[in-house]
Coordinates of C-alpha atoms in Angstrom, one line a residue:
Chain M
X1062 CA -28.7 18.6 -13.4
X1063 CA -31.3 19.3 -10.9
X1064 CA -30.3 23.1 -10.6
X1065 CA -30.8 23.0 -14.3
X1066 CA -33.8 22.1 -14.0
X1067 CA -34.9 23.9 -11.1
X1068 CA -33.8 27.2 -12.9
X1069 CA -35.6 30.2 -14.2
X1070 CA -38.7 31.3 -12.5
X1071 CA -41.1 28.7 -11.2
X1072 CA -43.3 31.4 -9.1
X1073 CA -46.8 31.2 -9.3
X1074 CA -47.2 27.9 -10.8
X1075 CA -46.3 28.9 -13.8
X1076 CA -43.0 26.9 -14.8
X1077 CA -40.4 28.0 -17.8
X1078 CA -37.1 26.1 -18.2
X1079 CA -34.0 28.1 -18.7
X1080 CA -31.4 26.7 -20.9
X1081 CA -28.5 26.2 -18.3
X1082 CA -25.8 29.0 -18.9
X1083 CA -22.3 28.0 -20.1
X1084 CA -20.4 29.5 -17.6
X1085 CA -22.2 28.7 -14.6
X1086 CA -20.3 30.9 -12.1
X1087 CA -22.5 34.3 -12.5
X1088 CA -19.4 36.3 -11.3
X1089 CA -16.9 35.2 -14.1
X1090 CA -19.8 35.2 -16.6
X1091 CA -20.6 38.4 -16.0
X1092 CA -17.5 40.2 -15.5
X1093 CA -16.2 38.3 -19.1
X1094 CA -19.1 39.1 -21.0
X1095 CA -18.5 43.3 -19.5
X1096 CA -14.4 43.3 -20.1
X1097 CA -16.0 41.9 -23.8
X1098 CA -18.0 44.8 -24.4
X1099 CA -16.0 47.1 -23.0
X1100 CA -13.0 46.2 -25.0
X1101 CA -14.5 46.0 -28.0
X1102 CA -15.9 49.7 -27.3
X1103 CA -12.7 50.8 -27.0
X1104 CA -11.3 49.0 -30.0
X1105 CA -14.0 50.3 -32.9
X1106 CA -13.6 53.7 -31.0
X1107 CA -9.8 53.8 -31.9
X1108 CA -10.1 51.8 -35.0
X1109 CA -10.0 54.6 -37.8
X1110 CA -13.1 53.3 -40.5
X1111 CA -13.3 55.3 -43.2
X1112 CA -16.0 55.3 -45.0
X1113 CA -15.3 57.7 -47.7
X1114 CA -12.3 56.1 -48.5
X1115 CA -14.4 52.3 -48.8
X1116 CA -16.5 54.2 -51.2
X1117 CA -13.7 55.2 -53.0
X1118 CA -12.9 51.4 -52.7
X1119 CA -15.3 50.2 -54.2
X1120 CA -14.6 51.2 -57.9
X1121 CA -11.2 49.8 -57.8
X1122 CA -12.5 46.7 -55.8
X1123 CA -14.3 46.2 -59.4
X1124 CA -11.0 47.4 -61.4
X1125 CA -9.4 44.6 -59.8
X1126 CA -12.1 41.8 -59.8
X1127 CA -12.8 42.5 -63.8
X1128 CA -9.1 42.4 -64.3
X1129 CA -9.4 39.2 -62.8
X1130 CA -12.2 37.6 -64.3
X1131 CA -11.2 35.3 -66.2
X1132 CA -8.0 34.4 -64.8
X1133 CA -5.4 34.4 -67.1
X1134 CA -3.1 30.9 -67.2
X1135 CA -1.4 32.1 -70.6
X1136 CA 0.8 35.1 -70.6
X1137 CA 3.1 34.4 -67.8
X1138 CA 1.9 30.1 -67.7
X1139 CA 5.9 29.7 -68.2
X1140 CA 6.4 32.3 -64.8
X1141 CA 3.7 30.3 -63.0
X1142 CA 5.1 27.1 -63.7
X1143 CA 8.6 27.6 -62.5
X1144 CA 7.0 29.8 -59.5
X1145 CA 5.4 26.4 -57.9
X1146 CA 8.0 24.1 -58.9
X1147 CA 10.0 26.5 -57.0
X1148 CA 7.8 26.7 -54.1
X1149 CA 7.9 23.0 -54.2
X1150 CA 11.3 22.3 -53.7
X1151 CA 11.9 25.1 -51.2
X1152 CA 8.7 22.7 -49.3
X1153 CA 11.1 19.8 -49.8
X1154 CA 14.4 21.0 -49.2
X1155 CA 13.2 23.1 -45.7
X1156 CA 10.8 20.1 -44.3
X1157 CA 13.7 17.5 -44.6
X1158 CA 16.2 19.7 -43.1
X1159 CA 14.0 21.0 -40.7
X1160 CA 12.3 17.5 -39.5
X1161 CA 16.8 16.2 -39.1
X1162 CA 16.9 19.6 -37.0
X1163 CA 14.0 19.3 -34.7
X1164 CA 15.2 16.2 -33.7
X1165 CA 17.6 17.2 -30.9
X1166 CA 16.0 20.4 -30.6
X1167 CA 13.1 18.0 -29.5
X1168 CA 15.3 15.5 -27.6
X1169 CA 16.9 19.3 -25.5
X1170 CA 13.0 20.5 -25.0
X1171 CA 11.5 16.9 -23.3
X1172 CA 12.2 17.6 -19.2
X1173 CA 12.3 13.6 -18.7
X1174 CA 15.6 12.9 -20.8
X1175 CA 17.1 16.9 -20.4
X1176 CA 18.8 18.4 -17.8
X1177 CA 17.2 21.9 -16.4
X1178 CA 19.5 23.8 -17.9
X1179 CA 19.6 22.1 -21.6
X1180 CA 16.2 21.8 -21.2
X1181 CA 15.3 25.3 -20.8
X1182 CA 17.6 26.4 -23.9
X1183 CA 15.6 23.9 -26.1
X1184 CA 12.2 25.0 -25.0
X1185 CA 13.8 28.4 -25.1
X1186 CA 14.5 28.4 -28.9
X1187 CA 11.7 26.5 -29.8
X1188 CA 9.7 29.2 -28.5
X1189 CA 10.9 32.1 -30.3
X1190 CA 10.9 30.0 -33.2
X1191 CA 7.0 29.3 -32.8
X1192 CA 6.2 33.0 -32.4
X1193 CA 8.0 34.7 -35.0
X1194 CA 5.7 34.6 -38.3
X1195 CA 7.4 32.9 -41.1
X1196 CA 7.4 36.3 -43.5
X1197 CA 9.5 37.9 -40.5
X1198 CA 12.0 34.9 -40.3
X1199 CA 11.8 35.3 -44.4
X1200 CA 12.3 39.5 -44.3
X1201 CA 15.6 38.4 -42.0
X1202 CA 17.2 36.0 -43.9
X1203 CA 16.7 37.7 -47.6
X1204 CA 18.2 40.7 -45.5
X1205 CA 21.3 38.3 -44.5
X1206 CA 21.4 35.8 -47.7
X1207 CA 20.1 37.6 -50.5
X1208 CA 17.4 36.8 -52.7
X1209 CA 15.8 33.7 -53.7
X1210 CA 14.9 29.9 -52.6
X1211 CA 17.8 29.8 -50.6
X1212 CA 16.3 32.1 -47.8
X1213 CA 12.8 30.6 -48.1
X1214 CA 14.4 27.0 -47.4
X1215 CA 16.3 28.7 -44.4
X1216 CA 13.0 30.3 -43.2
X1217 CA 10.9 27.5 -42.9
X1218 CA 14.1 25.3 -41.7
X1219 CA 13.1 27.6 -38.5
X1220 CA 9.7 27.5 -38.9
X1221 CA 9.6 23.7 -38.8
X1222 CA 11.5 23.7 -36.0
X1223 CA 9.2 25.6 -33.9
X1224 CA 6.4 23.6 -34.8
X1225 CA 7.6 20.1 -35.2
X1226 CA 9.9 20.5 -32.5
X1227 CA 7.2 21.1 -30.0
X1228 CA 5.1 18.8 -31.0
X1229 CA 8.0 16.1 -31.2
X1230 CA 9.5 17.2 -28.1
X1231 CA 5.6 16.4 -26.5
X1232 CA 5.4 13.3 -27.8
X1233 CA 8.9 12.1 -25.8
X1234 CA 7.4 13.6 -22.7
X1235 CA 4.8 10.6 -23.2
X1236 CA 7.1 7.8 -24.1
X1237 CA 6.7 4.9 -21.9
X1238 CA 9.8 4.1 -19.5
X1239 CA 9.8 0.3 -19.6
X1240 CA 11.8 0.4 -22.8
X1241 CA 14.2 3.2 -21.1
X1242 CA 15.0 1.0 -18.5
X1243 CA 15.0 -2.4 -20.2
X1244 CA 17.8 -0.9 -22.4
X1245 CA 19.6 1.0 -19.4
X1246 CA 19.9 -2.3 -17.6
X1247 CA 21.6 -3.7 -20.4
X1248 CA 24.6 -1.8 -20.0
X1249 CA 23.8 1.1 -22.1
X1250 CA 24.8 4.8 -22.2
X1251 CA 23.1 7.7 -22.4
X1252 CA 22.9 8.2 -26.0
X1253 CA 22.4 4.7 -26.6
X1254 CA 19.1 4.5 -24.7
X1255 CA 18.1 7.4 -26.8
X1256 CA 18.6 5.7 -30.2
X1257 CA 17.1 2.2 -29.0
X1258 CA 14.8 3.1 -26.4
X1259 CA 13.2 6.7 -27.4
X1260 CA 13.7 7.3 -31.2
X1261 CA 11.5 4.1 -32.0
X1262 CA 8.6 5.3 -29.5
X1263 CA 8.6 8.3 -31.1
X1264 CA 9.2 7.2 -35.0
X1265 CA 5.6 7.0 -35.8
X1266 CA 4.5 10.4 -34.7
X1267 CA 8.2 11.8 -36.2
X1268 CA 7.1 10.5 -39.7
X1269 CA 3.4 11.7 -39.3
X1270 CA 4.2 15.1 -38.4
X1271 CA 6.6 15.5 -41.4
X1272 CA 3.8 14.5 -43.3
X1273 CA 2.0 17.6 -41.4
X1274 CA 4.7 19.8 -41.9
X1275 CA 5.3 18.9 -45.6
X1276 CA 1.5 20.2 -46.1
X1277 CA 2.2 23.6 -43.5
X1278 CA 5.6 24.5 -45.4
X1279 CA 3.9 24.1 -48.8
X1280 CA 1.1 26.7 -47.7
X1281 CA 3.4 29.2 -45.8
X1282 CA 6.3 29.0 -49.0
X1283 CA 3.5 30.8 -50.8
X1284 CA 3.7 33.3 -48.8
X1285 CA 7.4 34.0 -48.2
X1286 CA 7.8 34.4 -51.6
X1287 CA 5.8 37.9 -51.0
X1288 CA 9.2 39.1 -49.4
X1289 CA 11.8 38.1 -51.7
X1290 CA 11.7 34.8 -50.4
X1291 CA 11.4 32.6 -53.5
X1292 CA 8.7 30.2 -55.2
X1293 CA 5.5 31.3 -55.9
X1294 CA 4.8 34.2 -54.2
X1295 CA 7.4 36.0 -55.7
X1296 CA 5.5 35.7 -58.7
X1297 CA 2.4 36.5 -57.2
X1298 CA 3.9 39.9 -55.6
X1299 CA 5.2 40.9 -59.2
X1300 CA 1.5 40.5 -61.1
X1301 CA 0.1 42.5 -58.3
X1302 CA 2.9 45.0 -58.6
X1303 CA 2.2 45.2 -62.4
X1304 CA -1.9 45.6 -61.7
X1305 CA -1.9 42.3 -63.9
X1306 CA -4.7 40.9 -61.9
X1307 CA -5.6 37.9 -64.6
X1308 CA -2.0 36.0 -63.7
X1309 CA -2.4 37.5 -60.0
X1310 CA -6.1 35.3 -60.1
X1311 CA -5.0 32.2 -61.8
X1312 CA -2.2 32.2 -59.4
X1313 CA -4.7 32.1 -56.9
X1314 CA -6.6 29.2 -58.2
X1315 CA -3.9 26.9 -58.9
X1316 CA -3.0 27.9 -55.3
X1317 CA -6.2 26.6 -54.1
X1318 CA -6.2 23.4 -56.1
X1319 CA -2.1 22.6 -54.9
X1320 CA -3.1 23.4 -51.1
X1321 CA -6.1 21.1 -51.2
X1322 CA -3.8 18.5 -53.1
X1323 CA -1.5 18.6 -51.0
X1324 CA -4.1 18.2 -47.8
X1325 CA -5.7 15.3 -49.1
X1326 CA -2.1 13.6 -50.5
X1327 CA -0.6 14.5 -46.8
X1328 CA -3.9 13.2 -44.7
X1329 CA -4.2 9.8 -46.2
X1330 CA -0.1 9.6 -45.9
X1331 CA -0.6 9.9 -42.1
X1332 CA -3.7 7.6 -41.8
X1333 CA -1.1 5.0 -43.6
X1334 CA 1.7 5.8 -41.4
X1335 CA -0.3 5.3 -37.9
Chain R
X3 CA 24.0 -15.9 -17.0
X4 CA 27.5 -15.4 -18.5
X5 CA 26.5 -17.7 -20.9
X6 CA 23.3 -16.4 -21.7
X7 CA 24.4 -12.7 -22.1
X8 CA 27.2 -14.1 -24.6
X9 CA 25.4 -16.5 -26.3
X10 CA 24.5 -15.5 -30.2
X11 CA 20.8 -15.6 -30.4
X12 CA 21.1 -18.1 -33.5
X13 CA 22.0 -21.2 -30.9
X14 CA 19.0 -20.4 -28.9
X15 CA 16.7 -22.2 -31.8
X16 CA 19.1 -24.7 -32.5
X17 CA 19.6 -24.3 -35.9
X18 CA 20.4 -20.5 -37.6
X19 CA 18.1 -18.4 -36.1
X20 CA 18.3 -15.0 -36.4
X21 CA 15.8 -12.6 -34.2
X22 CA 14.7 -9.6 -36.8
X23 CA 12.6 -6.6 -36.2
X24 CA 11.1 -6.6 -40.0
X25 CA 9.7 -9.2 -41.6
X26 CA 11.4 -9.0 -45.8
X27 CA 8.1 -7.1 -46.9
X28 CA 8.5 -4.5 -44.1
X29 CA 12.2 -4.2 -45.0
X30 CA 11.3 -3.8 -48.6
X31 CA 8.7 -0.9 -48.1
X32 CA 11.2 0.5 -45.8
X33 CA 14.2 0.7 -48.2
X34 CA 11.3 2.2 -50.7
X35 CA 10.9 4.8 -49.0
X36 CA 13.9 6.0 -48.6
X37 CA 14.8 5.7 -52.0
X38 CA 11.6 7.5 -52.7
X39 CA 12.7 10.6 -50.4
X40 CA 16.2 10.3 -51.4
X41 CA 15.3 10.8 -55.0
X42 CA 13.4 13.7 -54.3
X43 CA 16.2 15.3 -52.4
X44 CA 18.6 14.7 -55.2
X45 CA 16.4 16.3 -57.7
X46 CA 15.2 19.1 -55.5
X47 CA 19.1 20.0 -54.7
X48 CA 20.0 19.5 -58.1
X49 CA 17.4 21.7 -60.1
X50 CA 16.4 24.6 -57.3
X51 CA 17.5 27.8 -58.1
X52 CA 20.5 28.7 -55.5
X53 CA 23.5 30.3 -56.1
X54 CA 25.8 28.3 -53.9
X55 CA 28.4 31.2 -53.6
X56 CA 26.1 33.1 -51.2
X57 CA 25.3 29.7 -49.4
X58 CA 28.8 29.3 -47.9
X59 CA 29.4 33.0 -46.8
X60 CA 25.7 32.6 -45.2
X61 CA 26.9 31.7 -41.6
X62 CA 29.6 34.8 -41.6
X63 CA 26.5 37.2 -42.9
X64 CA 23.8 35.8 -40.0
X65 CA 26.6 36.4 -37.3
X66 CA 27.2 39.7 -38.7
X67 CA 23.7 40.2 -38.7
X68 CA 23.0 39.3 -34.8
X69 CA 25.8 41.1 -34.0
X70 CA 24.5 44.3 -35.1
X71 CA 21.5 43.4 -33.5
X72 CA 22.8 43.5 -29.9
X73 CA 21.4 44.5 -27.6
X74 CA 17.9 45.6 -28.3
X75 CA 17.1 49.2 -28.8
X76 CA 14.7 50.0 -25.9
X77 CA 14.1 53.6 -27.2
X78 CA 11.7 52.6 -29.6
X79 CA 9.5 50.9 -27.3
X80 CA 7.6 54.4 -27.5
X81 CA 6.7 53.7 -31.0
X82 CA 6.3 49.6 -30.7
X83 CA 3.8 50.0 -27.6
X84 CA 1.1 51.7 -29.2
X85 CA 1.6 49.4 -32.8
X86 CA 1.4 46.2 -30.6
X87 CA -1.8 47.2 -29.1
X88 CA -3.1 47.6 -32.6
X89 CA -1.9 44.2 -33.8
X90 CA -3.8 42.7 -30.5
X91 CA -6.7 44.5 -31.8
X92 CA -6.9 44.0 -35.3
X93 CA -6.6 40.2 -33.8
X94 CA -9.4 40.2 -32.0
X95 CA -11.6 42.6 -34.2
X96 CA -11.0 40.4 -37.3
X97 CA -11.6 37.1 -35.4
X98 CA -15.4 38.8 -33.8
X99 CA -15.9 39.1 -37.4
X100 CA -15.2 36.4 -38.5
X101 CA -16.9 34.5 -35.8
X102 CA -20.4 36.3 -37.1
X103 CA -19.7 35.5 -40.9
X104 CA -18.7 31.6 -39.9
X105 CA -21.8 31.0 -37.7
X106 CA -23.9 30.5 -41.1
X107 CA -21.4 29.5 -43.3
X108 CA -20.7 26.6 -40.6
X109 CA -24.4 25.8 -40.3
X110 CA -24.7 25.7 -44.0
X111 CA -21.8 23.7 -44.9
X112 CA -22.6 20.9 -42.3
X113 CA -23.6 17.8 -44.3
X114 CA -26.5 16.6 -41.5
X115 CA -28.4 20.0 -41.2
X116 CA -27.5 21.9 -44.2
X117 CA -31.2 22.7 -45.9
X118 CA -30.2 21.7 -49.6
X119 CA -27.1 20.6 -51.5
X120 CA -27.2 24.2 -53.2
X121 CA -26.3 25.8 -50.1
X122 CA -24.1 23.3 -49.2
X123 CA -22.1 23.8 -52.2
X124 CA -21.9 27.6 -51.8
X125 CA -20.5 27.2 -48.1
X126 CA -18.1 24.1 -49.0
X127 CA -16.5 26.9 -51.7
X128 CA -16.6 29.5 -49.3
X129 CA -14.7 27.9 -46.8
X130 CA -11.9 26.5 -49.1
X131 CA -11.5 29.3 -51.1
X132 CA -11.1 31.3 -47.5
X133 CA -9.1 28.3 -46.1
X134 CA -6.4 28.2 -49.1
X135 CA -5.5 32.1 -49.3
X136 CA -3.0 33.2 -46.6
X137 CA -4.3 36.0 -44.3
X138 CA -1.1 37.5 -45.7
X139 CA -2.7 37.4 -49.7
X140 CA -6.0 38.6 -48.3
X141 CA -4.1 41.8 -46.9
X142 CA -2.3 42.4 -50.2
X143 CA -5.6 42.3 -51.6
X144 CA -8.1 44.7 -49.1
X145 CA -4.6 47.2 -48.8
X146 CA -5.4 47.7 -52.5
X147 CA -9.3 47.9 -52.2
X148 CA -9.6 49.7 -48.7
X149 CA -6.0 51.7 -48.9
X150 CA -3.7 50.7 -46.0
X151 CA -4.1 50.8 -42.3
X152 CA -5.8 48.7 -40.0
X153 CA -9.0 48.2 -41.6
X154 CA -7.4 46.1 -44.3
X155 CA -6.0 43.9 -41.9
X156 CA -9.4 43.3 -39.9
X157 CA -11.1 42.4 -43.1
X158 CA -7.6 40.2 -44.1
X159 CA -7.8 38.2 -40.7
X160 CA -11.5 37.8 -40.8
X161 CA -11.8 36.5 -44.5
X162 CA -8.6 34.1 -43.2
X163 CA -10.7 33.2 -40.1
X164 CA -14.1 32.1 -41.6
X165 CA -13.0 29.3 -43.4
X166 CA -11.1 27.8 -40.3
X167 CA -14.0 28.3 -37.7
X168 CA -17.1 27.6 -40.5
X169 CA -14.5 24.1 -41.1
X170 CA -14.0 22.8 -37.7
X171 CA -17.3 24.4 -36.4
X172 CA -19.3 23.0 -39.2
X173 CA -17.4 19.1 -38.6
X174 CA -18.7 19.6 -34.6
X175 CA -22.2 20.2 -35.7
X176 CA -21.9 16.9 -38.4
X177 CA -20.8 15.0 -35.0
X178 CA -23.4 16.0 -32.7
X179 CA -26.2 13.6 -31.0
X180 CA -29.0 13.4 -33.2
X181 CA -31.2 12.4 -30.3
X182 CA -32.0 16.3 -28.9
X183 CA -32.9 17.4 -32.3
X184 CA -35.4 14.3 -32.7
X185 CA -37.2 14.9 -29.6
X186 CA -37.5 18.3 -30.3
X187 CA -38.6 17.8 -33.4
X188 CA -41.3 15.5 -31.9
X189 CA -42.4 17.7 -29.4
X190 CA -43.6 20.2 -32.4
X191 CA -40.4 22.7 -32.0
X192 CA -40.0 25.0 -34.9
X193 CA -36.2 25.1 -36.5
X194 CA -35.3 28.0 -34.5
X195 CA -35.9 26.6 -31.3
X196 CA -33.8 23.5 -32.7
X197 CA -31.2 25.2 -33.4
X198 CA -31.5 27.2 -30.3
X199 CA -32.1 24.5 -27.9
X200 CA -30.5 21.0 -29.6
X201 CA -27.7 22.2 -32.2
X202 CA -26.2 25.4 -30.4
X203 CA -25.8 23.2 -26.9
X204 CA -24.2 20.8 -28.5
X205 CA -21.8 22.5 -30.3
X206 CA -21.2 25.7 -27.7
X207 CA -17.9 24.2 -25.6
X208 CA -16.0 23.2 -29.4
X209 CA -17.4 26.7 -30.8
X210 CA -15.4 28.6 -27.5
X211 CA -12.4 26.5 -28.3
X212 CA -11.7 27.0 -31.9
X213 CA -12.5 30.6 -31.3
X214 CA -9.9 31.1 -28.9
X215 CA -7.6 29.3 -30.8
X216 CA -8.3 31.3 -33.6
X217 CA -7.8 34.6 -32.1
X218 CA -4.3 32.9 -30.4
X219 CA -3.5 32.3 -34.2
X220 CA -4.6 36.1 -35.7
X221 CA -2.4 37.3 -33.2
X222 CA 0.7 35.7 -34.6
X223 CA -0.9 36.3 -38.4
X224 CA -1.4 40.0 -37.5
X225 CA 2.4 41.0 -36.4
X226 CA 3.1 40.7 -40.4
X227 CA -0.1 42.6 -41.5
X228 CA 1.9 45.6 -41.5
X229 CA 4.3 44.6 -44.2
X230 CA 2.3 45.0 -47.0
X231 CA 0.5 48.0 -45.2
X232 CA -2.7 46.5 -43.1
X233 CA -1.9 47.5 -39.6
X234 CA 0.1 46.7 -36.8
X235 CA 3.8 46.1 -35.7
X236 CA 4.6 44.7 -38.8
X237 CA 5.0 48.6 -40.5
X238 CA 7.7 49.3 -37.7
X239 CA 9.7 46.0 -38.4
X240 CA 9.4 46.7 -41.8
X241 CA 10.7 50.5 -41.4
X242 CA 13.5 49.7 -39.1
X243 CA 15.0 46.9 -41.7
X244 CA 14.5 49.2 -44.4
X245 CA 17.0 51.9 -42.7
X246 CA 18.8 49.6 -41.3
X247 CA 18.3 49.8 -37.7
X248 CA 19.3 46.5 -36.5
X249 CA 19.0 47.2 -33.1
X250 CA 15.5 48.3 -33.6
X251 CA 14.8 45.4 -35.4
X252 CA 15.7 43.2 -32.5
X253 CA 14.0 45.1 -30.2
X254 CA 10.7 44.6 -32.4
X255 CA 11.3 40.7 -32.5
X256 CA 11.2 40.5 -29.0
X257 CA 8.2 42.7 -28.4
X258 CA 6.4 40.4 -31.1
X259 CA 7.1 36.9 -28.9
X260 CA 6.2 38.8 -26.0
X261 CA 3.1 39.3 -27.6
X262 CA 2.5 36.5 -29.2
X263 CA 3.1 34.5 -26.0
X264 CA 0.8 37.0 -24.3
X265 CA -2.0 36.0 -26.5
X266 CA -0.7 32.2 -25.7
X267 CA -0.9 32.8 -21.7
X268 CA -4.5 34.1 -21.9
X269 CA -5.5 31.2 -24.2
X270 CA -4.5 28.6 -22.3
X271 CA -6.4 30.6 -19.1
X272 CA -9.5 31.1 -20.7
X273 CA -9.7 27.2 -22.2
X274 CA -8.7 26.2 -18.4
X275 CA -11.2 28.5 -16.9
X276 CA -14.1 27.9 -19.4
X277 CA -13.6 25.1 -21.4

């Protein structure tokens, strides 16, 4: 505080505060704010703009926004319908089989209740689970199940097991051990202790995070649908496919309205479950 | 102690006593609930749109699958070097970008500082509208206005970003201490030195946090950029499924958690280090 105060020039009488900096250590300041600079020098160096070809852009940017303007709910309604209904139960089917999953995934990734070795298999697949994007896990699967809703449920099966998985197997590492031993003095086994003593510490957060996930699966199985993966974004890939940018726009907008829906709807749930 | 181990708990109160963890309301809501999800699932299996046939031989295809993908192909780490460094970069390009559009589009769509509710309204749409199209949809879109290549994807990421950051940078700036901005304001301050000296303190450690986080999350968005053409490993992974180069495929996957735990690693430094 006083070094705050005491900054920026005060020679001559004549005082000026300095806000104090963010960083304060000059060095690391510095040096970040260079490599910052530096890098992104680099990076619009090798990044090929065009601007020809934006021009060129530009009257098909207005091809595309006047076919869709106004958005058109009528020609393919019947598509759109049976795309989100779709999309829906894919959200459904994948959450609830992927919450069931992440359970002993979660249980084999928490270092207080798993050995090394189990635990570093669980954090292991958890992992690579978290980083692979859900279109890549979706591109896979339609490549080994075909088509269709079935691959989209088994995508974000995975995908909810990277995410709730991590954050499930977090919330064990917090669990208090009174109730661990309280049980284990009873008599109890191992898996015993983990039924009565660390599923019911953990239930509330378990039942908010589905509510999390139900919201994350419903926005990502928009998306696999772009790769064959069933629900709505197979429908949406098609209209763009077939320049019809009035189904490709009203799409859009009931995508919007369903997301924000489905926020609000999965927001209040967890208030009510905490 | 025999006895008290043995004993049913009804004879501790005399009469039937029974200890239970829910009272008959609790139990009631309970069993709702799981009526309530078990009728979904019933409906949901009943209705979607599987055929079941390619269910059962699903295991035997995935195994075939993996196998094919052993081991890794590390010849075509020539060609997935050079497209990685472009996914980091379309990353980080998009999310400066984005970081520069959201500044205003934060400050307008904060409730407490927000000048009128017309701009207000314009940044509340803004950020939705960017906040409920996957960066994935935004691509599809700027491939077909820009052509493809990584300059799609930048724009993609960025219009993904601005929403996020202009959300949870505009919620830090409706939670800030009023007291700052009051005795600036008393003290004759103009708005810029308000903002300069009362908002942008306040909101500077949260503004380095959900950038970071942000560009952590671009990273991830940007390995599938390349599938519909915007840039990036994703063209590669793409490529090698089309022609069926399995081994390729799995040497891609890895290179893309690599990556993505990369940008994780630095993340975590940086919030450590600065935050």
């Amino acid at each position: 505080m006083n070094k705050a105060l005491s900054g920026g020039g005060s020679s001559a009488g004549h005082f000026h505060w300095k806000r104090p900096p963010f960083i304060s250590n000059p060095v690391l300041r510095y040096g970040l704010l260079t490599a910052f600079v530096v890098y992104f020098a680099y990076v619009f160096n090798t990044l090929e703009v065009n601007p020809e070809r934006i021009v060129r852009g530009i009257p098909r940017a207005m091809q595309i926004f006047s076919g869709a303007i106004p958005p058109d709910f009528s020609a393919r309604g019947k598509l759109i319908f049976t795309g989100f209904i779709e999309s829906i139960q894919i959200t459904f089917l994948a959450t609830f089989a992927g919450v069931l999953l992440s359970i002993p995934f979660a249980f084999a990734a928490a270092r207080n209740i798993a050995i090394l070795p189990i635990y570093g298999l669980g954090r292991g697949i958890i992992i690579v689970a978290r980083s692979l994007h859900p279109v890549v896990l979706g591109v896979l699967f339609v490549k080994a199940v075909g088509f269709g809703a079935f691959a989209g449920v088994l995508t974000l099966i995975i995908y909810t097991l990277g995410f709730v998985g991590k954050l499930l197997a977090e919330a064990i590492e917090e669990i208090k051990h009174g109730q661990i031993e309280a049980i284990r003095s009873t008599g109890a086994g191992y898996f015993s202790v983990l039924v009565y003593a660390v599923l019911p510490q953990i239930m509330p957060r378990l039942i908010g995070l589905t509510m999390y996930q139900l919201d994350i699966n419903l926005r990502a199985s928009a998306v696999i649908g772009l790769v064959g993966a069933g629900g709505i974004g197979n429908t949406l890939n098609s209209a763009f496919g077939r320049y019809d940018y009035g189904t490709a726009s009203a799409i859009l907008l009931v995508m919007i309205i369903i997301i924000l829906f489905a926020e609000s709807v999965s927001s209040r749930l967890r208030r009510f479950t905490r | 102690m025999k006895n008290l181990t043995t004993a049913p708990l009804k004879d501790i109160g005399g009469e039937s006593f029974r200890w239970e963890r829910y009272t008959p309301l609790q139990r009631m809501r309970r069993f709702a609930g799981m009526f309530i999800v078990a009728g979904i699932l019933l409906w949901t299996i009943s209705t979607i749109d599987v055929f079941w046939p390619w269910v059962w031989t699903a295991p035997a295809e995935m195994q075939d699958m993996i196998y094919r993908m052993i081991p890794p192909n590390p010849r075509a780490l020539p060609e997935i070097l050079p497209a990685l460094l472009e996914t980091i970069n379309i990353a980080s390009v998009g999310t400066l970008l984005a970081i520069i559009i959201s500044l205003p589009v934060a400050y307008f769509g904060a409730r407490n500082v927000s000048p009128n509710r017309f701009t207000l309204a314009i940044a509340r749409v803004i950020i939705v509208s960017s906040r409920s199209i996957d960066t994935l949809i935004w691509a599809l879109l700027f491939v077909a206005i820009l052509g493809p290549g990584p300059l799609a994807g930048v724009v993609a990421i960025a219009f993904r970003s601005v929403g996020f950051l202009g959300k949870l940078i505009g919620e830090s700036i409706e939670e800030m201490d009023w007291g700052p901005i009051e005795a600036l304001q008393a003290s004759g301050a103009s708005q810029g030195h308000i903002i300069n000296y009362a908002i942008v303190p306040q909101i500077i450690p949260s503004f380095w946090a959900v950038a970071i986080l942000r560009w952590d999350i671009n990273i991830r968005e940007s390995t599938v950029l390349g599938m519909v053409g915007a840039g990036g490993i994703g063209m590669l992974f793409q490529v090698a499924i089309d022609l069926f180069r399995w081994n390729t495929v799995s040497m891609v996957l890895v290179s893309i958690v690599v990556v993505v735990l990369f940008g994780e690693v630095v993340t975590g430094i940086v919030r450590r280090k600065i935050i």
